[in-house]
Short mmCIF file of C-alpha atoms and ligand atoms in Angstrom, two decimals:
data_model
loop_
_atom_site.label_atom_id
_atom_site.label_comp_id
_atom_site.label_asym_id
_atom_site.label_seq_id
_atom_site.Cartn_x
_atom_site.Cartn_y
_atom_site.Cartn_z
CA MET U 1 29.75 -78.26 -29.87
CA THR U 2 33.36 -77.29 -30.73
CA ILE U 3 35.13 -77.03 -27.63
CA GLN U 4 38.31 -80.35 -27.46
CA TRP U 5 40.03 -79.53 -24.99
CA PHE U 6 43.75 -79.59 -24.23
CA PRO U 7 45.97 -77.70 -21.11
CA GLY U 8 46.44 -75.21 -22.36
CA HIS U 9 42.01 -74.60 -22.69
CA MET U 10 41.86 -75.88 -19.09
CA ALA U 11 44.51 -73.11 -17.72
CA LYS U 12 42.29 -70.27 -19.61
CA ALA U 13 39.07 -71.64 -18.51
CA ARG U 14 39.89 -71.64 -14.90
CA ARG U 15 41.46 -68.64 -15.92
CA GLN U 16 38.71 -67.23 -16.42
CA VAL U 17 36.83 -68.73 -13.60
CA THR U 18 38.84 -67.96 -11.05
CA GLU U 19 39.44 -64.42 -12.03
CA LYS U 20 35.09 -63.49 -11.77
CA LEU U 21 35.05 -65.61 -7.54
CA LYS U 22 35.25 -62.88 -6.23
CA LEU U 23 32.38 -60.69 -7.83
CA VAL U 24 29.70 -63.46 -6.93
CA ASP U 25 29.07 -64.64 -3.83
CA ILE U 26 28.30 -68.57 -4.89
CA ILE U 27 28.48 -70.21 -7.56
CA PHE U 28 25.77 -72.37 -9.69
CA GLU U 29 27.50 -75.86 -10.40
CA LEU U 30 25.50 -76.07 -13.45
CA VAL U 31 25.47 -80.28 -13.69
CA ASP U 32 23.32 -82.79 -15.92
CA ALA U 33 20.48 -84.44 -13.74
CA ARG U 34 21.87 -88.31 -15.60
CA LEU U 35 25.57 -87.36 -14.32
CA PRO U 36 25.48 -85.95 -11.78
CA LEU U 37 28.99 -86.98 -11.73
CA SER U 38 30.05 -87.23 -14.41
CA SER U 39 29.29 -83.54 -15.89
CA ARG U 40 31.09 -82.35 -12.73
CA ASN U 41 34.26 -80.60 -14.04
CA PRO U 42 36.77 -83.26 -11.50
CA MET U 43 38.87 -80.01 -10.49
CA ILE U 44 35.14 -77.62 -9.09
CA ASP U 45 36.75 -77.89 -5.57
CA GLU U 46 40.18 -76.77 -6.28
CA ILE U 47 38.81 -74.01 -9.63
CA ILE U 48 36.15 -71.94 -6.28
CA ASN U 49 38.45 -72.80 -3.75
CA GLN U 50 35.92 -71.80 -0.03
CA LYS U 51 32.71 -70.36 -2.41
CA PRO U 52 29.60 -71.11 -1.33
CA ARG U 53 28.11 -73.07 -3.66
CA LEU U 54 24.70 -75.27 -5.26
CA VAL U 55 24.66 -77.97 -6.61
CA ILE U 56 21.91 -77.21 -10.00
CA LEU U 57 21.30 -80.80 -11.39
CA ASN U 58 19.62 -79.51 -15.11
CA LYS U 59 17.69 -81.83 -16.82
CA GLU U 60 15.91 -83.40 -14.49
CA ASP U 61 13.13 -83.88 -16.82
CA MET U 62 15.21 -86.11 -19.21
CA ALA U 63 16.89 -87.81 -14.67
CA ASP U 64 15.41 -91.14 -13.30
CA PRO U 65 13.33 -88.64 -10.73
CA GLN U 66 14.09 -92.02 -7.69
CA MET U 67 18.08 -91.42 -8.17
CA THR U 68 17.71 -87.53 -9.01
CA LYS U 69 16.43 -87.38 -4.86
CA GLU U 70 19.03 -90.00 -4.28
CA TRP U 71 22.37 -87.21 -5.59
CA ILE U 72 20.55 -84.47 -3.78
CA ARG U 73 20.29 -86.44 -0.50
CA TYR U 74 24.14 -87.57 -0.85
CA PHE U 75 25.13 -83.84 -2.22
CA LYS U 76 23.42 -82.30 1.35
CA GLU U 77 25.73 -85.63 2.93
CA GLN U 78 28.36 -84.08 2.02
CA GLY U 79 27.99 -81.01 3.11
CA VAL U 80 26.75 -79.86 -0.83
CA GLU U 81 23.32 -78.28 -1.01
CA ALA U 82 21.45 -79.52 -4.88
CA VAL U 83 18.25 -78.34 -5.87
CA SER U 84 17.21 -80.49 -9.32
CA VAL U 85 15.38 -77.96 -11.72
CA ASN U 86 14.25 -77.53 -15.42
CA SER U 87 16.63 -74.62 -17.48
CA GLN U 88 13.77 -76.04 -20.09
CA ALA U 89 10.65 -75.19 -18.59
CA GLY U 90 11.91 -73.65 -16.57
CA ASN U 91 10.76 -75.95 -13.29
CA GLY U 92 12.70 -75.17 -9.34
CA LEU U 93 13.99 -72.30 -10.01
CA ASP U 94 12.04 -70.64 -7.07
CA LYS U 95 13.89 -73.76 -5.35
CA MET U 96 17.19 -72.54 -5.80
CA VAL U 97 16.75 -69.00 -5.08
CA LYS U 98 15.27 -70.25 -1.90
CA ALA U 99 18.54 -72.61 -1.48
CA ALA U 100 20.94 -70.27 -2.30
CA GLU U 101 19.35 -68.07 0.55
CA GLY U 102 19.65 -69.99 2.69
CA ILE U 103 23.58 -70.68 1.63
CA LEU U 104 24.41 -67.58 2.13
CA GLN U 105 21.64 -66.23 4.95
CA GLU U 106 24.63 -66.03 8.06
CA LYS U 107 27.00 -63.58 5.39
CA PHE U 108 23.92 -61.42 4.40
CA ASP U 109 22.42 -60.99 8.00
CA ARG U 110 26.28 -60.19 9.07
CA MET U 111 26.28 -57.64 6.77
CA ARG U 112 22.99 -56.36 8.17
CA ALA U 113 24.33 -56.09 11.69
CA ARG U 114 27.26 -53.99 10.23
CA GLY U 115 25.27 -51.68 8.86
CA MET U 116 25.56 -52.17 5.28
CA LYS U 117 23.13 -51.76 3.06
CA PRO U 118 20.76 -54.81 1.17
CA ARG U 119 21.65 -56.13 -1.81
CA ALA U 120 20.72 -59.26 -3.97
CA MET U 121 22.81 -61.95 -4.51
CA ARG U 122 25.40 -61.94 -7.06
CA ALA U 123 26.44 -66.01 -9.16
CA MET U 124 28.15 -67.65 -11.31
CA ILE U 125 26.31 -70.67 -12.94
CA VAL U 126 30.16 -72.49 -13.53
CA GLY U 127 29.66 -76.24 -15.73
CA ILE U 128 30.88 -78.13 -18.27
CA PRO U 129 29.25 -77.77 -22.25
CA ASN U 130 25.68 -78.44 -22.46
CA VAL U 131 24.72 -78.85 -19.09
CA GLY U 132 21.83 -76.29 -20.09
CA LYS U 133 24.27 -72.99 -18.21
CA SER U 134 22.48 -70.36 -21.73
CA THR U 135 19.67 -71.94 -21.34
CA LEU U 136 19.03 -71.05 -17.67
CA ILE U 137 20.48 -67.41 -17.19
CA ASN U 138 18.00 -67.07 -20.32
CA ARG U 139 15.17 -68.93 -18.06
CA ILE U 140 16.19 -66.49 -14.90
CA ALA U 141 16.65 -63.77 -17.56
CA LYS U 142 12.96 -64.49 -19.06
CA LYS U 143 14.41 -62.55 -21.66
CA ASN U 144 17.65 -63.77 -24.90
CA ILE U 145 20.73 -62.38 -22.86
CA ALA U 146 22.64 -65.18 -23.10
CA LYS U 147 22.52 -66.47 -26.77
CA THR U 148 22.17 -71.13 -26.17
CA GLY U 149 24.37 -72.97 -27.46
CA ASN U 150 28.81 -72.29 -26.56
CA MET U 151 31.00 -69.52 -27.76
CA PRO U 152 34.27 -70.41 -26.35
CA GLY U 153 37.05 -68.22 -26.79
CA VAL U 154 34.10 -65.37 -26.80
CA THR U 155 33.98 -62.60 -24.09
CA LYS U 156 32.65 -59.65 -23.97
CA ALA U 157 31.83 -57.34 -21.32
CA GLN U 158 30.51 -58.75 -17.65
CA GLN U 159 26.54 -57.98 -17.15
CA TRP U 160 24.59 -58.40 -14.25
CA ILE U 161 21.74 -60.08 -14.97
CA LYS U 162 19.10 -58.95 -12.65
CA THR U 163 16.07 -61.28 -11.37
CA ALA U 164 13.36 -60.27 -9.93
CA LYS U 165 14.00 -62.83 -7.09
CA ASN U 166 16.67 -60.98 -5.04
CA LEU U 167 19.49 -62.38 -7.64
CA GLU U 168 22.03 -60.83 -10.13
CA LEU U 169 23.55 -63.37 -12.44
CA LEU U 170 26.93 -63.00 -14.62
CA ASP U 171 25.45 -63.25 -17.55
CA THR U 172 28.28 -65.02 -19.39
CA PRO U 173 29.09 -68.43 -17.57
CA GLY U 174 31.37 -70.23 -17.13
CA ILE U 175 32.66 -72.77 -19.47
CA LEU U 176 34.09 -75.97 -17.10
CA TRP U 177 35.83 -79.48 -18.91
CA PRO U 178 34.71 -82.89 -18.16
CA LYS U 179 36.96 -85.63 -16.82
CA PHE U 180 38.16 -87.95 -18.99
CA GLU U 181 39.66 -90.25 -17.01
CA ASP U 182 38.36 -93.32 -17.85
CA PRO U 183 36.19 -95.60 -20.15
CA GLU U 184 32.92 -95.39 -18.34
CA THR U 185 32.98 -91.71 -17.81
CA GLY U 186 33.45 -91.26 -21.23
CA TYR U 187 31.29 -93.29 -22.39
CA LYS U 188 28.11 -91.56 -20.64
CA LEU U 189 29.78 -88.43 -22.12
CA ALA U 190 28.97 -89.24 -25.49
CA LEU U 191 25.18 -90.77 -24.95
CA THR U 192 24.29 -88.02 -23.31
CA GLY U 193 25.31 -85.69 -26.61
CA ALA U 194 27.86 -84.12 -23.20
CA ILE U 195 31.06 -84.04 -25.76
CA LYS U 196 31.36 -84.33 -29.92
CA ASP U 197 30.05 -87.28 -31.31
CA SER U 198 33.67 -87.70 -32.89
CA ILE U 199 35.22 -88.34 -30.06
CA LEU U 200 34.53 -91.61 -29.17
CA ASN U 201 33.75 -94.67 -31.06
CA LEU U 202 29.83 -94.44 -30.80
CA GLN U 203 30.22 -98.06 -31.75
CA ASP U 204 31.15 -98.91 -27.67
CA VAL U 205 28.57 -95.81 -26.45
CA ALA U 206 26.01 -97.32 -27.16
CA ILE U 207 27.29 -100.88 -26.87
CA TRP U 208 27.55 -99.12 -23.48
CA GLY U 209 24.12 -98.44 -23.15
CA LEU U 210 22.89 -101.43 -24.41
CA ARG U 211 24.14 -102.99 -21.09
CA TYR U 212 22.96 -99.93 -18.61
CA LEU U 213 20.30 -101.06 -19.58
CA GLU U 214 19.90 -103.74 -19.29
CA ASP U 215 21.78 -103.48 -16.00
CA LYS U 216 19.68 -101.42 -14.82
CA TYR U 217 16.50 -100.65 -17.47
CA SER U 218 16.39 -103.94 -18.59
CA SER U 219 11.99 -104.19 -18.34
CA ARG U 220 12.54 -100.56 -21.09
CA LEU U 221 14.74 -102.51 -23.06
CA GLU U 222 13.00 -105.50 -23.19
CA GLU U 223 9.23 -103.47 -24.20
CA ARG U 224 11.50 -101.42 -27.26
CA TYR U 225 14.28 -103.33 -28.60
CA GLY U 226 12.77 -107.18 -27.48
CA PHE U 227 15.69 -107.87 -24.81
CA LYS U 228 15.53 -108.33 -21.57
CA GLU U 229 18.97 -110.17 -20.87
CA LEU U 230 21.14 -109.84 -23.80
CA PRO U 231 23.44 -112.37 -24.92
CA ASP U 232 27.11 -112.04 -25.44
CA ASP U 233 26.98 -111.54 -29.11
CA MET U 234 26.34 -107.81 -29.79
CA ALA U 235 26.40 -108.89 -34.08
CA HIS U 236 22.66 -111.03 -33.01
CA VAL U 237 21.60 -107.35 -30.88
CA PHE U 238 22.31 -105.36 -33.47
CA HIS U 239 20.75 -107.16 -35.60
CA GLN U 240 17.37 -107.14 -33.66
CA ILE U 241 17.62 -103.84 -33.65
CA GLY U 242 18.12 -103.38 -37.46
CA GLU U 243 15.46 -105.43 -38.72
CA ARG U 244 12.82 -104.46 -35.51
CA ARG U 245 13.57 -100.04 -36.97
CA GLY U 246 14.52 -101.59 -40.98
CA ALA U 247 18.00 -100.62 -41.37
CA ILE U 248 18.56 -103.25 -42.83
CA SER U 249 20.28 -102.58 -46.35
CA THR U 250 19.14 -104.43 -49.47
CA GLY U 251 21.41 -106.93 -49.41
CA GLY U 252 19.96 -108.00 -46.59
CA GLU U 253 22.52 -106.74 -44.23
CA VAL U 254 22.23 -105.20 -40.78
CA ASP U 255 23.37 -101.34 -41.33
CA TYR U 256 25.40 -101.55 -38.57
CA ASP U 257 26.52 -97.25 -38.05
CA LYS U 258 22.44 -97.66 -38.61
CA VAL U 259 22.68 -98.99 -35.56
CA THR U 260 23.53 -97.91 -33.79
CA ASP U 261 22.53 -94.15 -35.03
CA ILE U 262 18.78 -95.89 -33.91
CA ILE U 263 20.52 -96.57 -30.00
CA ILE U 264 22.45 -93.33 -29.02
CA ARG U 265 19.21 -91.62 -30.29
CA ASP U 266 16.35 -93.30 -28.96
CA VAL U 267 18.42 -93.57 -25.28
CA ARG U 268 18.92 -89.19 -26.24
CA SER U 269 15.50 -87.98 -27.35
CA GLY U 270 14.31 -90.23 -23.59
CA GLN U 271 12.74 -93.49 -26.26
CA PHE U 272 14.08 -94.61 -23.11
CA GLY U 273 12.03 -92.84 -20.76
CA ARG U 274 14.02 -91.26 -18.00
CA LEU U 275 17.28 -92.43 -17.24
CA THR U 276 20.13 -91.36 -14.61
CA PHE U 277 24.10 -92.85 -15.44
CA ASP U 278 25.45 -92.09 -12.70
CA ILE U 279 24.91 -94.45 -9.66
CA THR U 280 25.65 -93.03 -6.20
CA PRO U 281 28.74 -94.45 -5.09
CA GLU U 282 26.54 -95.77 -1.79
CA LYS U 283 25.20 -98.02 -4.33
CA ALA U 284 27.41 -98.34 -7.11
P1 GDP Z 301 25.21 -74.41 -22.67
O1 GDP Z 301 26.27 -75.23 -23.14
O2 GDP Z 301 26.01 -75.46 -20.90
O3 GDP Z 301 25.39 -73.20 -22.04
O4 GDP Z 301 24.07 -75.11 -22.49
P2 GDP Z 301 23.09 -74.93 -23.30
O5 GDP Z 301 21.87 -74.43 -22.44
O6 GDP Z 301 23.10 -74.78 -24.43
O7 GDP Z 301 22.18 -76.89 -22.95
C1 GDP Z 301 22.30 -77.81 -24.76
C2 GDP Z 301 21.06 -78.13 -24.48
O8 GDP Z 301 20.41 -78.85 -23.75
C3 GDP Z 301 20.66 -77.94 -25.74
O9 GDP Z 301 20.02 -78.09 -26.34
C4 GDP Z 301 19.21 -77.25 -24.53
O10 GDP Z 301 17.99 -76.92 -25.17
C5 GDP Z 301 19.45 -78.65 -23.78
N1 GDP Z 301 18.33 -78.78 -22.29
C6 GDP Z 301 18.94 -77.59 -20.93
N2 GDP Z 301 18.49 -77.68 -20.14
C7 GDP Z 301 17.74 -78.48 -20.09
C8 GDP Z 301 16.49 -79.35 -19.65
O11 GDP Z 301 16.41 -78.12 -18.29
N3 GDP Z 301 15.97 -80.12 -19.89
C9 GDP Z 301 16.48 -80.61 -21.03
N4 GDP Z 301 15.19 -81.00 -21.74
N5 GDP Z 301 17.50 -80.00 -22.24
C10 GDP Z 301 17.57 -79.13 -21.79
#
């Protein structure tokens, strides 16, 4: 991931999405199911204006299933349809198409009533980097049209990917920026790999992660690192993890950088199980 967001980039990203809005019936707003709020673009409502929208919680395989349910309920309460999918495995895509059909039913009924020829729904995927936009497009297309990875600035002629499922998708997603309003959001984005590792101090990110695990998933923390509750002295925690995992230098000193890497890798690779880092506002 190489994106650094500056005002110029944001304006351009916004313009690109705005230009394509008129081409589509519906926006697929892709978010990371582990961060249904923090991985949303802060200006999404303003950018997509009144366009119908389906929120898609991707990477459901990595998120806490109970929390995913709560988030979907939360979005529905806000009047926004939401579904969860696993783009990598292709799970949930039928549900996604059905939800879009439901949202657009009235519009398409009206079109039919006016004698217009039936056509497929047209959609565009938007989301911040790394939420899985390319993966989802590839899954829907069932062939490698969209390149996985972020390629800001690479433009090409717009193409529609036609699917068997009554859906046409713009082949290039709208890439939006994440919000960095508060440190917590930054830590969450860093911990899940949504932003470059060089943006924040990774040791702070790891410590934030440990504290979050202590708060919400303490038995998993205990199982893996031996702490149910974390002492105030984080050096002690790092030392114990370092010893358990052999991150000790020859002089017997704990290697803090290695321990930091271990913690972050453990979170990202699912060693603590399926985790969600955003709590629905009513539960926070
Ligand atoms: P984009 O920047 O939004 O286009 O994101 P990509 O499609 O490049 O995906 C970013 C990373 O997330 C890649 O390593 C994908 O393999 C991974 N990924 C995408 N969707 C899923 C998913 O549903 N589950 C899991 N576990 N990983 C996913």
